[in-house]
Short mmCIF file of C-alpha atoms and ligand atoms in Angstrom, two decimals:
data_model
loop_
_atom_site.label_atom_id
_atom_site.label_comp_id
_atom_site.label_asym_id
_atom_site.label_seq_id
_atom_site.Cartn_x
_atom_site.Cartn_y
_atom_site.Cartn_z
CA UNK A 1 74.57 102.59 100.60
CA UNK A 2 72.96 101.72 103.79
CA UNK A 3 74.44 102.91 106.84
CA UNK A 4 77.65 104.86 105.85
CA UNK A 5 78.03 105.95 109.74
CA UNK A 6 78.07 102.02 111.30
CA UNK A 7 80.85 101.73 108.26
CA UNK A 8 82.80 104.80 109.08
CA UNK A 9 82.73 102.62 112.36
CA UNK A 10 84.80 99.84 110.94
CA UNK A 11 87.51 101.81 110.16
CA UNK A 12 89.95 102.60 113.19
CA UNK A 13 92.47 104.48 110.60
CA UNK A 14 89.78 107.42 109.67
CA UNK A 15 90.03 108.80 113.52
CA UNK A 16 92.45 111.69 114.52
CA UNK A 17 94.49 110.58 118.04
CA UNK A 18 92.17 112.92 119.86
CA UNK A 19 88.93 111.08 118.54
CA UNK A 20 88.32 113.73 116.43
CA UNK A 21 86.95 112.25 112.77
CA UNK A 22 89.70 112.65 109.84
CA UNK A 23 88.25 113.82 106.47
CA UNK A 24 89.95 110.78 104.48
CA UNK A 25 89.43 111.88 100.60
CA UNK A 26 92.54 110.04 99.47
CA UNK A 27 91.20 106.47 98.91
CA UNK A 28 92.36 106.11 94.90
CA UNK A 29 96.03 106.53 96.59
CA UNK A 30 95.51 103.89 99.59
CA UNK A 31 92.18 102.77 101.42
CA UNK A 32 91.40 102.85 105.27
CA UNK A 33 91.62 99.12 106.08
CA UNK A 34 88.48 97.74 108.42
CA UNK A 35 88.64 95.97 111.50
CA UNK A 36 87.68 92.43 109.88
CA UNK A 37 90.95 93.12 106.88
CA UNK A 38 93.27 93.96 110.64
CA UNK A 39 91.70 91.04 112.50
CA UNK A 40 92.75 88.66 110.11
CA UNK A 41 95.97 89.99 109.60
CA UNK A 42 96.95 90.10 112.91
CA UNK A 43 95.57 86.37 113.24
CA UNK A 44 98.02 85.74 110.48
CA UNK A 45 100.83 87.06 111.23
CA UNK A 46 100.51 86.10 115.05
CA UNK A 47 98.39 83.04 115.74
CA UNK A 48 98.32 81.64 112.85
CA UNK A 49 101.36 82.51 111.77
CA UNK A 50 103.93 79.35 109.14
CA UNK A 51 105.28 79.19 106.22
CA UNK A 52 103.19 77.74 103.10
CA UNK A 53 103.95 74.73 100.45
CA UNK A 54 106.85 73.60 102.54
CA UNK A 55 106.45 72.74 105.59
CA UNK A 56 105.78 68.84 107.08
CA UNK A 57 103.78 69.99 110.38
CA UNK A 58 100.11 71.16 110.74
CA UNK A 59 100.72 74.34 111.16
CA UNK A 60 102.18 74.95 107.94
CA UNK A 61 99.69 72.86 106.29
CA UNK A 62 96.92 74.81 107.69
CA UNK A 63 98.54 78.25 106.68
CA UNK A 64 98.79 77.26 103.22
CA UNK A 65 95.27 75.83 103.04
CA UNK A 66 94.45 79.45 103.48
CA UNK A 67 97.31 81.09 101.60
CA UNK A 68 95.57 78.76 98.30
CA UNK A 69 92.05 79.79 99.86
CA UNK A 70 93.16 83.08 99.22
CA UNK A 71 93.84 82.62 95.86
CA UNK A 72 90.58 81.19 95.07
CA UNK A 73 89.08 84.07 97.28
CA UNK A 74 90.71 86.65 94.83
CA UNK A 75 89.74 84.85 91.64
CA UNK A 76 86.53 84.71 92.81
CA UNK A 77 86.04 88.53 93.53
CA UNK A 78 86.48 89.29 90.06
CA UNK A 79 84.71 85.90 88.29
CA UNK A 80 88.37 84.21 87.51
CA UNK A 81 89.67 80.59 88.41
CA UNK A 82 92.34 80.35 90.95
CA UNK A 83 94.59 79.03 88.70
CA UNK A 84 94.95 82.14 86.85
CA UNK A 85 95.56 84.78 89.72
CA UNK A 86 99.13 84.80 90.09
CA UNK A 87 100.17 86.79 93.59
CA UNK A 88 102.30 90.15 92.93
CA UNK A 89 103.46 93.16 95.08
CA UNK A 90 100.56 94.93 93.91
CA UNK A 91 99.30 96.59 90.24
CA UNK A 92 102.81 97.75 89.43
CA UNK A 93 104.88 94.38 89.81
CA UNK A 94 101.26 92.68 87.70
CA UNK A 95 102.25 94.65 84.86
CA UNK A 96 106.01 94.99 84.86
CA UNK A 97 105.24 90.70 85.22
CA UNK A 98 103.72 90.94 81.74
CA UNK A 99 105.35 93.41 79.95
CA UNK A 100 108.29 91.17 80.05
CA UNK A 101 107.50 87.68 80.07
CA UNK A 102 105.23 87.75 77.37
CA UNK A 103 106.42 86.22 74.52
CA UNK A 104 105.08 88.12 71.74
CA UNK A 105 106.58 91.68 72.29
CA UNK A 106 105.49 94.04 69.74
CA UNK A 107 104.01 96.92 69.84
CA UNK A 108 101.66 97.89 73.22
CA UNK A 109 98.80 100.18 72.30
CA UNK A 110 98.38 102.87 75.73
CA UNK A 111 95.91 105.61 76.75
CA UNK A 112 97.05 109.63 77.69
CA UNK A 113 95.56 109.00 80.84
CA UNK A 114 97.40 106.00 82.15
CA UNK A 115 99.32 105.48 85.39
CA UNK A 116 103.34 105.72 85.03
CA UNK A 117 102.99 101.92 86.03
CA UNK A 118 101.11 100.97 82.71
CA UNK A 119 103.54 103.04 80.87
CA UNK A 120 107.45 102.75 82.03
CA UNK A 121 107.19 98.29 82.23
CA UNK A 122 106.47 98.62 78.56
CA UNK A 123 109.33 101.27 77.92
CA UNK A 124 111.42 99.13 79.90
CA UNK A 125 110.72 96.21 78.53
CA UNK A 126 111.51 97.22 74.70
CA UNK A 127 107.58 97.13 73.29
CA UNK A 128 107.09 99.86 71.05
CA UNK A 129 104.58 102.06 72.47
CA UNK A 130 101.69 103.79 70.64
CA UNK A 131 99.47 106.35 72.69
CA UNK A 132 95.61 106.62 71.96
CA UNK A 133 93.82 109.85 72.71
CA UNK A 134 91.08 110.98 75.02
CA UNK A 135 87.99 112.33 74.33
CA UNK A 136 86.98 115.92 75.06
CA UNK A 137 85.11 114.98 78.53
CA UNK A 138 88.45 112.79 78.94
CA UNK A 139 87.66 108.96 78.51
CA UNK A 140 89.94 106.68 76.73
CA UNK A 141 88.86 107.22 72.71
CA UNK A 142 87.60 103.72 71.78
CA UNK A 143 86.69 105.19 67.69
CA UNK A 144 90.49 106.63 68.08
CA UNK A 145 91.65 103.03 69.10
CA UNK A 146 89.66 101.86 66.59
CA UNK A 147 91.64 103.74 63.72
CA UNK A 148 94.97 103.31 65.15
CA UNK A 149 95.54 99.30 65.60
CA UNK A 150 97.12 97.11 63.27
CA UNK A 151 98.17 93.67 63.31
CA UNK A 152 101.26 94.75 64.48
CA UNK A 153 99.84 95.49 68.15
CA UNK A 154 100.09 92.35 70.45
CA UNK A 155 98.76 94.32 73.34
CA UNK A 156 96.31 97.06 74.79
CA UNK A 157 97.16 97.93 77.76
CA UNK A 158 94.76 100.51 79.38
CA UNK A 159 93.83 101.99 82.79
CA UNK A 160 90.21 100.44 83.67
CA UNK A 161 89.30 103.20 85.65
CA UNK A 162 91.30 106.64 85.62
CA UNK A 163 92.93 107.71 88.12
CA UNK A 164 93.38 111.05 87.50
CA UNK A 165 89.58 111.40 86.24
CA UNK A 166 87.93 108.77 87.45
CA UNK A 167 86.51 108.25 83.58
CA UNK A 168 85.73 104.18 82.89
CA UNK A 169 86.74 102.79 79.92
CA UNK A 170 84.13 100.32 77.90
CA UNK A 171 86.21 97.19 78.85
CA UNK A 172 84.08 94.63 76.38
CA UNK A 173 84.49 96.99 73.78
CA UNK A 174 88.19 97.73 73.88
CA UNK A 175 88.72 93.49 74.14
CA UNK A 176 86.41 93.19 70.96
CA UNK A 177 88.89 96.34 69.13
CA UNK A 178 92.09 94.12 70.45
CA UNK A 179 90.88 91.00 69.41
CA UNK A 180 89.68 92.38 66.14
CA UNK A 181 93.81 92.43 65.53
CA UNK A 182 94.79 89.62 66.92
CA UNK A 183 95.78 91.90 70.46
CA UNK A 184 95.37 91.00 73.80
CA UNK A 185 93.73 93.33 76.20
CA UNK A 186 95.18 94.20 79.63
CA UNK A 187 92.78 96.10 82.25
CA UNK A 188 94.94 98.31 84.76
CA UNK A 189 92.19 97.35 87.28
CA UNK A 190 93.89 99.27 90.35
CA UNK A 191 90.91 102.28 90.41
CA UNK A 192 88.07 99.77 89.42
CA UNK A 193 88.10 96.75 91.92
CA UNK A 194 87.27 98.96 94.89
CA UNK A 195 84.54 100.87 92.86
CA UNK A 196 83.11 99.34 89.90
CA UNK A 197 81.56 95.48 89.18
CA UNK A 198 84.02 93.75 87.74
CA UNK A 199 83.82 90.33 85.74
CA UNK A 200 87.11 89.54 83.89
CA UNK A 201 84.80 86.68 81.69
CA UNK A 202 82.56 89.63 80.97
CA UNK A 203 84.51 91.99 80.52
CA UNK A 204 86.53 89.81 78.29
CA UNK A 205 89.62 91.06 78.43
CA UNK A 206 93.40 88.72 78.62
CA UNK A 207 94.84 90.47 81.73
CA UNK A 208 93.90 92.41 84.99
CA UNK A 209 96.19 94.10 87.17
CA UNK A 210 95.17 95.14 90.96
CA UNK A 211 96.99 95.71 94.34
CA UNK A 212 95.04 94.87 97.90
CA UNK A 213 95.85 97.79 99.11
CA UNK A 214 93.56 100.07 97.25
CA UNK A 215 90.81 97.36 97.53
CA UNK A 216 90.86 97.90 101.77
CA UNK A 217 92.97 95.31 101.99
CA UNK A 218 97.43 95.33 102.77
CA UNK A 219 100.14 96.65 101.35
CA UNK A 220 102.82 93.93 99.49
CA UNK A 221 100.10 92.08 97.59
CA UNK A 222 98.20 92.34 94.51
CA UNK A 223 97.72 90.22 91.36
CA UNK A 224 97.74 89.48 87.94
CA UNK A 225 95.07 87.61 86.89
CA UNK A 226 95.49 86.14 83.20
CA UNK A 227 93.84 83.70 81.18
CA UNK A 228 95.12 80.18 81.39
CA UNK A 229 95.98 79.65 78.11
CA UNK A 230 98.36 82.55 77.92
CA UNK A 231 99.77 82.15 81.23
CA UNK A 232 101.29 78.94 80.12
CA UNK A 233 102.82 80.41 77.22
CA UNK A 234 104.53 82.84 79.57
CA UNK A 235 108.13 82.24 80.94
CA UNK A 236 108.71 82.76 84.22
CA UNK A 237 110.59 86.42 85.05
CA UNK A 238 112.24 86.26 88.51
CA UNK A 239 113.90 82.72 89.52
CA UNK A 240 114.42 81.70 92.97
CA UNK A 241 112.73 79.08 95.40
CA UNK A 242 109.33 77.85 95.04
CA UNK A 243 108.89 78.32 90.89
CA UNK A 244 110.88 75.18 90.20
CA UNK A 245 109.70 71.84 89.01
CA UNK A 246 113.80 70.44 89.29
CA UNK A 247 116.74 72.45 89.86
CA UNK A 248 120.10 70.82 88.77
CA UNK A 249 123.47 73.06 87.73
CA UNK A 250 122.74 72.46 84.25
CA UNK A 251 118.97 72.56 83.54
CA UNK A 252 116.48 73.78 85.43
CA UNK A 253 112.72 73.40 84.74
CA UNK A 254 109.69 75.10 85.91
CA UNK A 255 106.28 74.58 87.80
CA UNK A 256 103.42 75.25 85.69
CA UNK A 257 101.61 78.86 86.37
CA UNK A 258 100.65 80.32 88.49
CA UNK A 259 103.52 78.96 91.09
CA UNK A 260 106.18 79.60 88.14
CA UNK A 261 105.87 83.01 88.34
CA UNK A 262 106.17 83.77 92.31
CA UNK A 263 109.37 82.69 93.13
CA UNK A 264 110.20 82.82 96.55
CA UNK A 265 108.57 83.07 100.11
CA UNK A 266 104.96 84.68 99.17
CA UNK A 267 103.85 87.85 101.63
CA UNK A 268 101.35 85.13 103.28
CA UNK A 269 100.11 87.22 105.96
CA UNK A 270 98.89 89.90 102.95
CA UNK A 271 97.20 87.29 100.83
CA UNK A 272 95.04 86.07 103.99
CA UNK A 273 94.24 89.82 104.10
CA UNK A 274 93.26 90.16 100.90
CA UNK A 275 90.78 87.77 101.04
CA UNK A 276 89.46 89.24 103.89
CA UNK A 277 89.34 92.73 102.17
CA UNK A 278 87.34 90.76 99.35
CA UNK A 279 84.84 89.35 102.32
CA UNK A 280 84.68 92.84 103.62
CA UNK A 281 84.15 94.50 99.77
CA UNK A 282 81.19 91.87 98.96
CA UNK A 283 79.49 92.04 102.30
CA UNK A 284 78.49 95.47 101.69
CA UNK A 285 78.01 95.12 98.06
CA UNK A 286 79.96 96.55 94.94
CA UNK A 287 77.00 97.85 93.61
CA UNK A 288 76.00 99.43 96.39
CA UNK A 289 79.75 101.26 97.18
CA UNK A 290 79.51 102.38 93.33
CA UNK A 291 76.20 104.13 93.72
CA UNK A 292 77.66 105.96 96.78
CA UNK A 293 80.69 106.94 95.62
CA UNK A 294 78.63 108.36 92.35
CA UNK A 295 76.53 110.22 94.81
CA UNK A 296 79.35 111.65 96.46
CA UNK A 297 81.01 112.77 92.79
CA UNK A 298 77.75 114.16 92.23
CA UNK A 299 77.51 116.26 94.98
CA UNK A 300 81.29 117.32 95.04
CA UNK A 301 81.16 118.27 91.24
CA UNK A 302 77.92 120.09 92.08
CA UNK A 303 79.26 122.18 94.83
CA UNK A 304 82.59 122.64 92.42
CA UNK A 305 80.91 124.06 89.91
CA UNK A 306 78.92 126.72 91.66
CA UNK A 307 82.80 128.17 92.54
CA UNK A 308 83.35 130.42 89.16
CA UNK A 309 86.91 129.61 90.12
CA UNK A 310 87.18 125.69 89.75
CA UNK A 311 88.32 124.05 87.01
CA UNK A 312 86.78 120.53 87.05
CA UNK A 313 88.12 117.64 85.14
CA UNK A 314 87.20 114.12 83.70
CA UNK A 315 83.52 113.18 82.94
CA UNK A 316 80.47 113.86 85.21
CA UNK A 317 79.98 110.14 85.63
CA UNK A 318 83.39 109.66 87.34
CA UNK A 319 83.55 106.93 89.53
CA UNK A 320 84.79 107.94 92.72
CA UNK A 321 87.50 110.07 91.69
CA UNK A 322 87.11 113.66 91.27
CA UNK A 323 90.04 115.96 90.21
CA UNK A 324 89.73 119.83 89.83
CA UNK A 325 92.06 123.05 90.44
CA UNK A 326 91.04 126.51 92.05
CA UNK A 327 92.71 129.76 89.80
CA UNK A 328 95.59 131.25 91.37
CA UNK A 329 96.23 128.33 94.40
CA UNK A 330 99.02 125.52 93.40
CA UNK A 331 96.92 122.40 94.30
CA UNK A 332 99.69 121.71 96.94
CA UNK A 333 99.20 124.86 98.65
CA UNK A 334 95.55 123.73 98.74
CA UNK A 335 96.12 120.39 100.17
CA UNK A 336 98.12 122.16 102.80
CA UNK A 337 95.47 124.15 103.73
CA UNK A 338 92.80 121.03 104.03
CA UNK A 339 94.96 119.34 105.61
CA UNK A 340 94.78 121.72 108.30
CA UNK A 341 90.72 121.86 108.57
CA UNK A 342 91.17 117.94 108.86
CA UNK A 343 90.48 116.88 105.08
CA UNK A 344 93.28 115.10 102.87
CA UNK A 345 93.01 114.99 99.49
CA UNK A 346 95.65 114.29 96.93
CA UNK A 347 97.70 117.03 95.33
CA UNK A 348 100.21 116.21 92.39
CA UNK A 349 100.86 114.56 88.91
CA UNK A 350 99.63 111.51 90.54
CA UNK A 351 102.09 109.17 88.60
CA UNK A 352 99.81 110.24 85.10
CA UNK A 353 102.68 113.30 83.75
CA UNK A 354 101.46 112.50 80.49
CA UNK A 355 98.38 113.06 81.46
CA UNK A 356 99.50 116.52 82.85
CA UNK A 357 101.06 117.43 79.90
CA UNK A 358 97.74 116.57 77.66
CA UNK A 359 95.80 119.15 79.90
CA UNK A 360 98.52 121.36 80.36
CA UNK A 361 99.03 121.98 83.77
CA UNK A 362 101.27 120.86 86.17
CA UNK A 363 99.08 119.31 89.14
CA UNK A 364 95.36 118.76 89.97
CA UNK A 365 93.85 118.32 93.16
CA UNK A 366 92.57 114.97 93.70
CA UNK A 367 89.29 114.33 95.88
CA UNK A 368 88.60 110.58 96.06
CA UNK A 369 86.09 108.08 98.30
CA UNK A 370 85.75 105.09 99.32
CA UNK A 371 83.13 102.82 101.54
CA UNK A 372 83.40 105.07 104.43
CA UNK A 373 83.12 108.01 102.30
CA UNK A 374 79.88 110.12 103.35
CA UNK A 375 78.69 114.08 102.64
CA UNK A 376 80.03 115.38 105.81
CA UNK A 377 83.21 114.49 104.48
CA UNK A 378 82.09 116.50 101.38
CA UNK A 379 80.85 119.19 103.54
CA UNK A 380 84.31 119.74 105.33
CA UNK A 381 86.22 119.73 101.59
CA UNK A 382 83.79 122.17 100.28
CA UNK A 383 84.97 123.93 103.81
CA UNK A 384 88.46 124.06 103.56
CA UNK A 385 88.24 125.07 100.06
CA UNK A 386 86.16 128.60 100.92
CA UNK A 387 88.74 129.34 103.46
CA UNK A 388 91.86 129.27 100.86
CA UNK A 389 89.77 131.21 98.67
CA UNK A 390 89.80 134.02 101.65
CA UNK A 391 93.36 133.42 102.24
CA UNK A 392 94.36 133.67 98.76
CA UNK A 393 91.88 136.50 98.28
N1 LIG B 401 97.40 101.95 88.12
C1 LIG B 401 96.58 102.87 88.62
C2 LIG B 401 95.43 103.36 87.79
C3 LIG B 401 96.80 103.35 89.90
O1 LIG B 401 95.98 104.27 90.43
C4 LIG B 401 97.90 102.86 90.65
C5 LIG B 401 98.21 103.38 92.04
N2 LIG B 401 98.06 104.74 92.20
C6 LIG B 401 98.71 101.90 90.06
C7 LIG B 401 98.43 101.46 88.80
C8 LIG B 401 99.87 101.30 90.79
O2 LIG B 401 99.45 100.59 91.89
P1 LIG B 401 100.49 100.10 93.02
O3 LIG B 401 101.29 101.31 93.38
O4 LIG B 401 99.61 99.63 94.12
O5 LIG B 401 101.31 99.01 92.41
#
C-alpha cells in the first residue's frame, strides 16, 4: 500500500497523549477511526443533526436523504442493493436477526472456529446445531462440509474470515455445498469487510453479517445484508415504531423489508459514519489494504518462527490476523508486558472457546492490522516479545 505513514496520519486515535506513536495491533477487536469517519460524525450529530422518515421540516428531510444514502453506500461496498441491507447494532444483532426470524428453522450447519456470536443466536433460537471441522493448517473443512449436510440443514452459517486465525473460507464454494441441499449460506463477514474483496453476488452466498466498527467506521451500527427474496419471507423480530405499515389494537401489519425489521429510532449519526468509513475503505483500495496486511502476516509469522519458543497458529496466508503463544508466558501476562513497550495486542479466548477447546489451550495471543498497520509496528511487537522472554527467563 502506498504511503502507510500519510495514513498512520489520518488516524488521531493511534497517538499516545504525549505524541508518542501507540503500537495499535488490535484492529480484528475494533479499528482506529480516521479523521474523514470523525468529521462526518461530528457533522452528524452536531450540524446536521434530525431525526429521519418523520419529520415535516428540511432538516429532517435532508438527514434522512443521507440516513437512505447510507444505506445505498453500504450495499454498495459489498455489490448488494439497498433494499437488502437492513441496519443492526453491529455483526452480533445481524445474526441473532436471522437466527430467529427465519422461517425455516432446522438444523444450522457451524464451523470450530466461529465467533460465540455465530454460535449462541442459533442455540438460542432452538436450531439444532451441527459443527464442521477444521483442517490441519485450521480453515473451515469444505470436503468435511461436504460429507456432513443433508436436506435437513436450512442453514450454513460460517465465519468468512477467522478471527482467531485469520484463515478465509472459500465463500462460492461453501454457497454451491449449501445450495446443493437446499441450505442457505450465511457469511459472518465481521473479519473480512475491512480486509478482504468482498462481492455478496459473487460470492453467492444468502446472508452477510458486519458491524462499522471493525470496518473504521462507529460503534452501534452494522448490517445484515440478505437477499430480497428471503428477506420478505422473514417476519419481523423486535416491534416498535417505524416497522409498521398500520397499527390498530387488534391487527397490526408491517412495512415491507428492510424498514420491517428496524423498529424504532435508527443510530442515524452511525449510519452517516458508516458510509463514510466505506468512502474512507475504497479510497485507499481493498486490494491494496489486503496485500499490506498479508505483508505484515508475513513478516510477523517470519520473525515468530525464528523464536524456537512460539507456537503459531492458523494458515500462513492469514489475512490480517495472526495468533500465536510463547511456552511458559500466559498470553495475558504477555499483553501486559506489550502493553508497557507501547504495543496492544489481544490476549484471550476471543469469544471462539470452542475454538480453544479444539486446540487445547486456554488463550492465544492475538496480533492483528489494519490500514495504518506498518513494520515498525511489527518491529516494536517483535520488541516487547524478546523482553518477556528475558523476564520470564
Ligand atoms: N464475528 C466475528 C468473526 C467477530 O470477530 C466479531 C467481533 N469480534 C463478531 C462476529 C461480533 O461483532 P460485534 O461485536 O461487532 O457485533
Amino acid at each position: 500500500m502506498t504511503q502507510t505513514k500519510t495514513r498512520k496520519a489520518d488516524f488521531p486515535g493511534l497517538l499516545n497523549a504525549d505524541g508518542t506513536p501507540w503500537h495499535y495491533l488490535d484492529s480484528a477487536a475494533t479499528a482506529q477511526k480516521p479523521q474523514a469517519v470523525i468529521d462526518a460524525v461530528t457533522r452528524a450529530i452536531g450540524a446536521d443533526y434530525a431525526t429521519v422518515h418523520r419529520g415535516v421540516y428540511a432538516r429532517s428531510a435532508d438527514m434522512t436523504l443521507a440516513f437512505e444514502a447510507a444505506r445505498r453506500r453500504v450495499a454498495q461496498f459489498i455489490g448488494g442493493q439497498e433494499q437488502e441491507i437492513v441496519f443492526t447494532r453491529g455483526a452480533t444483532e445481524a445474526i441473532n436477526l436471522l437466527a430467529y426470524s427465519y422461517p425455516d428453522k432446522g438444523r444450522v450447519l457451524l464451523s470450530e472456529l466461529e465467533h460465540h456470536s455465530n454460535i449462541v443466536p442459533w442455540q438460542l433460537a432452538g436450531w439444532q446445531v451441527d459443527v464442521c471441522p477444521l483442517t490441519q493448517d485450521g480453515r473451515i473443512d469444505l470436503d468435511a462440509a461436504e460429507a456432513m449436510l443433508t436436506r435437513e440443514h436450512t442453514m450454513v452459517a460460517f465465519a468468512h474470515v477467522s478471527n482467531v486465525l485469520g484463515s478465509v473460507v472459500d465463500g462460492k464454494r461453501a454457497a454451491d455445498l449449501a445450495h446443493a441441499v437446499g441450505a442457505k449460506l450465511l457469511l459472518d463477514g465481521c473479519q473480512a469487510v475491512p480486509r478482504v474483496p468482498v462481492d455478496v453476488v459473487a460470492l453467492d452466498c444468502d446472508f452477510y453479517a458486519f458491524s462499522a466498527h471493525k470496518l473504521y467506521g462507529p460503534t452501534g451500527i452494522g448490517a445484515l445484508w440478505g437477499r430480497a427474496d428471503l428477506l420478505d419471507t422473514m417476519p419481523p423480530w423486535q416491534g416498535g415504531g417505524a416497522m409498521i405499515d398500520k397499527v390498530t389494537f387488534e391487527k397490526t401489519t408491517y412495512a415491507p423489508a428492510p424498514q420491517r425489521f428496524e423498529a424504532g429510532t435508527p443510530s442515524i449519526v452511525e449510519a452517516v459514519g458508516f458510509a463514510a468509513a466505506c468512502d474512507y475503505v475504497a479510497e485507499v483500495g481493498i486490494e491494496a489494504i489486503h496485500a499490506h496486511e498479508a505483508d505484515l502476516v508475513r513478516q510477523t509469522r517470519e520473525a515468530l518462527r525464528g523464536m524456537n519458543d512460539v507456537t503459531l497458529y492458523g494458515p500462513e496466508d492469514s489475512a490480517g490476523i495472526v495468533s500465536f503463544m510463547l511456552d511458559g508466558v500466559h498470553p495475558h501476562d504477555l499483553g501486559t508486558i506489550l502493553d508497557e513497550e507501547g504495543v496492544a495486542i489481544r490476549a484471550g479466548h476471543h469469544c471462539a472457546q470452542p475454538l480453544m477447546d479444539k486446540l487445547g489451550i486456554p488463550a492465544t495471543a492475538r496480533a492483528s492490522f489494519g490500514i495504518y498497520s506498518d513494520a515498525e509496528d511489527v518491529a516494536a511487537l517483535i520488541r516487547g516479545i524478546e523482553r518477556t522472554k528475558r523476564i520470564f527467563g
